[in-house]
PDB file of C-alpha atoms in Angstrom:
ATOM      1  CA  MET A   1       0.000   0.000   0.000  1.00 44.00           C
ATOM      2  CA  LEU A   2       1.276   3.393  -0.906  1.00 53.00           C
ATOM      3  CA  GLY A   3       1.047   6.206   1.587  1.00 64.00           C
ATOM      4  CA  LYS A   4      -0.695   9.460   0.938  1.00 83.00           C
ATOM      5  CA  ASP A   5       1.448  10.088  -2.102  1.00 92.00           C
ATOM      6  CA  ILE A   6      -0.871  12.462  -3.958  1.00 96.00           C
ATOM      7  CA  LYS A   7       0.286  16.048  -3.501  1.00 96.00           C
ATOM      8  CA  ILE A   8      -1.188  19.066  -5.255  1.00 96.00           C
ATOM      9  CA  ASN A   9       1.647  21.494  -5.937  1.00 95.00           C
ATOM     10  CA  ASP A  10       0.978  22.339  -9.572  1.00 96.00           C
ATOM     11  CA  TYR A  11      -2.761  22.937  -9.881  1.00 96.00           C
ATOM     12  CA  PRO A  12      -4.523  21.729 -12.017  1.00 96.00           C
ATOM     13  CA  ASN A  13      -1.862  19.468 -13.568  1.00 97.00           C
ATOM     14  CA  ASP A  14      -1.252  17.457 -10.380  1.00 97.00           C
ATOM     15  CA  VAL A  15      -5.000  16.909 -10.021  1.00 97.00           C
ATOM     16  CA  PHE A  16      -5.271  15.576 -13.572  1.00 97.00           C
ATOM     17  CA  LYS A  17      -2.288  13.278 -13.006  1.00 97.00           C
ATOM     18  CA  ALA A  18      -3.718  11.985  -9.726  1.00 97.00           C
ATOM     19  CA  VAL A  19      -7.144  11.312 -11.207  1.00 97.00           C
ATOM     20  CA  GLY A  20      -5.449   9.520 -14.104  1.00 97.00           C
ATOM     21  CA  LYS A  21      -3.572   7.295 -11.646  1.00 97.00           C
ATOM     22  CA  ILE A  22      -6.756   6.531  -9.732  1.00 97.00           C
ATOM     23  CA  ILE A  23      -8.533   5.577 -12.951  1.00 96.00           C
ATOM     24  CA  MET A  24      -5.588   3.343 -13.902  1.00 97.00           C
ATOM     25  CA  TYR A  25      -5.657   1.644 -10.475  1.00 97.00           C
ATOM     26  CA  SER A  26      -9.415   1.168 -10.715  1.00 97.00           C
ATOM     27  CA  GLN A  27      -8.995  -0.452 -14.143  1.00 96.00           C
ATOM     28  CA  GLU A  28      -6.464  -2.851 -12.615  1.00 97.00           C
ATOM     29  CA  TRP A  29      -9.001  -3.591  -9.854  1.00 97.00           C
ATOM     30  CA  GLU A  30     -11.651  -4.219 -12.501  1.00 96.00           C
ATOM     31  CA  GLN A  31      -9.348  -6.705 -14.237  1.00 97.00           C
ATOM     32  CA  GLU A  32      -8.932  -8.594 -10.960  1.00 97.00           C
ATOM     33  CA  TYR A  33     -12.723  -8.669 -10.564  1.00 96.00           C
ATOM     34  CA  LYS A  34     -13.033 -10.113 -14.070  1.00 97.00           C
ATOM     35  CA  LYS A  35     -10.339 -12.674 -13.304  1.00 97.00           C
ATOM     36  CA  LEU A  36     -12.251 -13.764 -10.178  1.00 97.00           C
ATOM     37  CA  ALA A  37     -15.553 -13.987 -12.070  1.00 96.00           C
ATOM     38  CA  THR A  38     -13.869 -16.023 -14.801  1.00 95.00           C
ATOM     39  CA  ILE A  39     -12.269 -18.448 -12.327  1.00 95.00           C
ATOM     40  CA  LEU A  40     -15.653 -18.907 -10.662  1.00 96.00           C
ATOM     41  CA  GLN A  41     -17.353 -19.242 -14.052  1.00 95.00           C
ATOM     42  CA  ILE A  42     -19.929 -16.620 -13.136  1.00 93.00           C
ATOM     43  CA  PRO A  43     -22.452 -16.247 -15.979  1.00 90.00           C
ATOM     44  CA  ILE A  44     -21.910 -12.663 -17.131  1.00 91.00           C
ATOM     45  CA  LYS A  45     -22.669 -11.647 -20.695  1.00 87.00           C
ATOM     46  CA  LYS A  46     -19.813  -9.720 -22.293  1.00 91.00           C
ATOM     47  CA  ILE A  47     -17.544  -9.977 -19.245  1.00 92.00           C
ATOM     48  CA  ASP A  48     -14.852  -8.012 -21.080  1.00 91.00           C
ATOM     49  CA  VAL A  49     -16.982  -4.872 -20.870  1.00 93.00           C
ATOM     50  CA  ALA A  50     -18.792  -5.624 -17.606  1.00 94.00           C
ATOM     51  CA  SER A  51     -18.782  -2.811 -15.060  1.00 93.00           C
ATOM     52  CA  LEU A  52     -17.626  -3.152 -11.473  1.00 95.00           C
ATOM     53  CA  ASN A  53     -21.276  -2.908 -10.381  1.00 95.00           C
ATOM     54  CA  THR A  54     -22.242  -5.775 -12.705  1.00 95.00           C
ATOM     55  CA  LEU A  55     -19.371  -7.909 -11.462  1.00 96.00           C
ATOM     56  CA  ASN A  56     -20.036  -7.146  -7.802  1.00 97.00           C
ATOM     57  CA  ASN A  57     -23.760  -7.896  -8.168  1.00 96.00           C
ATOM     58  CA  ALA A  58     -23.082 -11.168 -10.014  1.00 96.00           C
ATOM     59  CA  LEU A  59     -20.593 -12.348  -7.380  1.00 96.00           C
ATOM     60  CA  LYS A  60     -23.108 -11.566  -4.634  1.00 96.00           C
ATOM     61  CA  LYS A  61     -25.958 -13.254  -6.506  1.00 96.00           C
ATOM     62  CA  GLU A  62     -23.867 -16.414  -6.900  1.00 95.00           C
ATOM     63  CA  ASN A  63     -22.994 -16.333  -3.160  1.00 96.00           C
ATOM     64  CA  HIS A  64     -19.277 -15.658  -3.649  1.00 95.00           C
ATOM     65  CA  LEU A  65     -19.452 -12.446  -1.619  1.00 96.00           C
ATOM     66  CA  ASN A  66     -21.080 -12.200   1.767  1.00 95.00           C
ATOM     67  CA  GLU A  67     -23.248  -9.190   2.595  1.00 97.00           C
ATOM     68  CA  LYS A  68     -20.404  -7.281   4.276  1.00 96.00           C
ATOM     69  CA  GLN A  69     -17.988  -7.853   1.398  1.00 96.00           C
ATOM     70  CA  TYR A  70     -20.651  -6.827  -1.073  1.00 98.00           C
ATOM     71  CA  ARG A  71     -21.475  -3.597   0.785  1.00 97.00           C
ATOM     72  CA  ASP A  72     -17.815  -2.734   1.390  1.00 98.00           C
ATOM     73  CA  LEU A  73     -16.920  -3.233  -2.262  1.00 98.00           C
ATOM     74  CA  GLU A  74     -20.053  -1.422  -3.414  1.00 98.00           C
ATOM     75  CA  GLY A  75     -18.945   1.568  -1.341  1.00 98.00           C
ATOM     76  CA  VAL A  76     -15.573   1.637  -3.074  1.00 98.00           C
ATOM     77  CA  ILE A  77     -17.247   1.266  -6.464  1.00 98.00           C
ATOM     78  CA  ASN A  78     -19.364   4.307  -5.610  1.00 98.00           C
ATOM     79  CA  LYS A  79     -16.212   6.264  -4.724  1.00 97.00           C
ATOM     80  CA  ARG A  80     -14.591   5.235  -7.997  1.00 96.00           C
ATOM     81  CA  ASN A  81     -17.726   6.254  -9.910  1.00 96.00           C
ATOM     82  CA  TYR A  82     -17.617   9.586  -8.104  1.00 97.00           C
ATOM     83  CA  ILE A  83     -14.107  10.172  -9.505  1.00 96.00           C
ATOM     84  CA  ASN A  84     -15.285   9.282 -13.010  1.00 92.00           C
ATOM     85  CA  HIS A  85     -18.535  11.252 -12.988  1.00 94.00           C
ATOM     86  CA  GLU A  86     -18.678  13.909 -10.267  1.00 96.00           C
ATOM     87  CA  PHE A  87     -15.273  14.927  -8.910  1.00 97.00           C
ATOM     88  CA  PHE A  88     -14.580  17.589 -11.525  1.00 96.00           C
ATOM     89  CA  LEU A  89     -18.086  19.009 -11.099  1.00 96.00           C
ATOM     90  CA  LYS A  90     -18.132  19.085  -7.291  1.00 96.00           C
ATOM     91  CA  ASP A  91     -14.657  19.141  -5.767  1.00 95.00           C
ATOM     92  CA  PHE A  92     -12.171  20.208  -8.432  1.00 95.00           C
ATOM     93  CA  HIS A  93     -12.031  23.802  -7.160  1.00 94.00           C
ATOM     94  CA  LYS A  94     -11.752  23.057  -3.455  1.00 95.00           C
ATOM     95  CA  ASP A  95      -8.737  23.809  -1.302  1.00 95.00           C
ATOM     96  CA  PHE A  96      -5.639  21.862  -2.416  1.00 95.00           C
ATOM     97  CA  LYS A  97      -5.338  19.979   0.897  1.00 96.00           C
ATOM     98  CA  GLU A  98      -8.982  18.937   0.698  1.00 97.00           C
ATOM     99  CA  ILE A  99      -8.473  17.707  -2.872  1.00 97.00           C
ATOM    100  CA  GLU A 100      -5.377  15.774  -1.756  1.00 97.00           C
ATOM    101  CA  ASN A 101      -7.353  14.132   1.044  1.00 97.00           C
ATOM    102  CA  ILE A 102     -10.232  13.167  -1.247  1.00 97.00           C
ATOM    103  CA  LEU A 103      -7.948  11.686  -3.902  1.00 97.00           C
ATOM    104  CA  ASN A 104      -5.646   9.909  -1.437  1.00 97.00           C
ATOM    105  CA  ASP A 105      -8.608   8.380   0.387  1.00 97.00           C
ATOM    106  CA  ILE A 106     -10.176   7.062  -2.814  1.00 97.00           C
ATOM    107  CA  GLN A 107      -6.855   5.725  -4.064  1.00 97.00           C
ATOM    108  CA  PHE A 108      -6.342   3.937  -0.728  1.00 97.00           C
ATOM    109  CA  LEU A 109      -9.814   2.388  -0.857  1.00 97.00           C
ATOM    110  CA  ILE A 110      -9.194   1.102  -4.380  1.00 97.00           C
ATOM    111  CA  PHE A 111      -5.941  -0.534  -3.223  1.00 97.00           C
ATOM    112  CA  GLU A 112      -7.760  -2.141  -0.294  1.00 97.00           C
ATOM    113  CA  ALA A 113     -10.641  -3.358  -2.477  1.00 97.00           C
ATOM    114  CA  THR A 114      -8.137  -4.839  -4.928  1.00 97.00           C
ATOM    115  CA  ASP A 115      -6.589  -6.745  -2.030  1.00 97.00           C
ATOM    116  CA  VAL A 116     -10.017  -8.111  -1.056  1.00 96.00           C
ATOM    117  CA  ILE A 117     -10.523  -9.487  -4.569  1.00 97.00           C
ATOM    118  CA  ASP A 118      -6.944 -10.790  -4.775  1.00 96.00           C
ATOM    119  CA  ASN A 119      -7.415 -12.587  -1.440  1.00 95.00           C
ATOM    120  CA  LEU A 120     -10.500 -14.332  -2.841  1.00 95.00           C
ATOM    121  CA  ILE A 121      -8.550 -15.339  -5.966  1.00 96.00           C
ATOM    122  CA  ASP A 122      -5.694 -16.662  -3.827  1.00 95.00           C
ATOM    123  CA  GLU A 123      -8.095 -18.746  -1.722  1.00 93.00           C
ATOM    124  CA  LEU A 124      -9.585 -20.286  -4.864  1.00 93.00           C
ATOM    125  CA  GLN A 125      -6.100 -21.108  -6.088  1.00 91.00           C
ATOM    126  CA  GLY A 126      -5.196 -22.781  -2.797  1.00 90.00           C
ATOM    127  CA  ASN A 127      -2.974 -20.066  -1.362  1.00 85.00           C
ATOM    128  CA  PHE A 128      -4.008 -19.886   2.270  1.00 75.00           C
ATOM    129  CA  TYR A 129      -0.564 -18.942   3.595  1.00 79.00           C
ATOM    130  CA  PHE A 130      -0.581 -15.262   2.823  1.00 84.00           C
ATOM    131  CA  LYS A 131      -3.634 -13.078   3.149  1.00 89.00           C
ATOM    132  CA  ARG A 132      -3.375  -9.378   2.555  1.00 92.00           C
ATOM    133  CA  PRO A 133      -4.855  -7.566   5.554  1.00 92.00           C
ATOM    134  CA  THR A 134      -7.394  -4.906   4.601  1.00 95.00           C
ATOM    135  CA  ILE A 135      -9.432  -2.267   6.358  1.00 95.00           C
ATOM    136  CA  PHE A 136     -12.475  -4.349   5.477  1.00 95.00           C
ATOM    137  CA  ASP A 137     -11.412  -7.411   7.470  1.00 91.00           C
ATOM    138  CA  GLU A 138     -13.674  -8.317  10.315  1.00 80.00           C
ATOM    139  CA  ALA A 139     -12.055  -7.901  13.711  1.00 69.00           C
ATOM    140  CA  LYS A 140     -10.966 -11.151  15.278  1.00 64.00           C
ATOM    141  CA  THR A 141     -12.336 -11.825  18.724  1.00 58.00           C
ATOM    142  CA  GLU A 142     -10.284 -13.853  21.126  1.00 57.00           C
TER     143      GLU A 142
END
């Protein structure tokens, strides 16, 4: 996991670069989702162009995500959609520190959600030795 590496020093260029990185990371996350759906042989028409929402809903419908996983991932999908559809309309002209916080938080959530999906892929492939901890993990009670 990267730290809060998004810094806005050269506005608006740094904002454009950061949003571009977030979109790239979300596309990588989407590819992992598609890989998981393919491994599980989830019936999704045109999986190559399926959205994160479609993939998340299909995995839930086929009982491969529990309710908490589904809701957690849906929340990150909503944040990613916000970047794609609303950020430039709502928050682009805010204070630089506020923009940094928004973009860093969304980037972090995408990294964490990618780890959730990668953990599920690893389990299916028999790798139980290393599980990436995420903010979405349920607390262990002892």
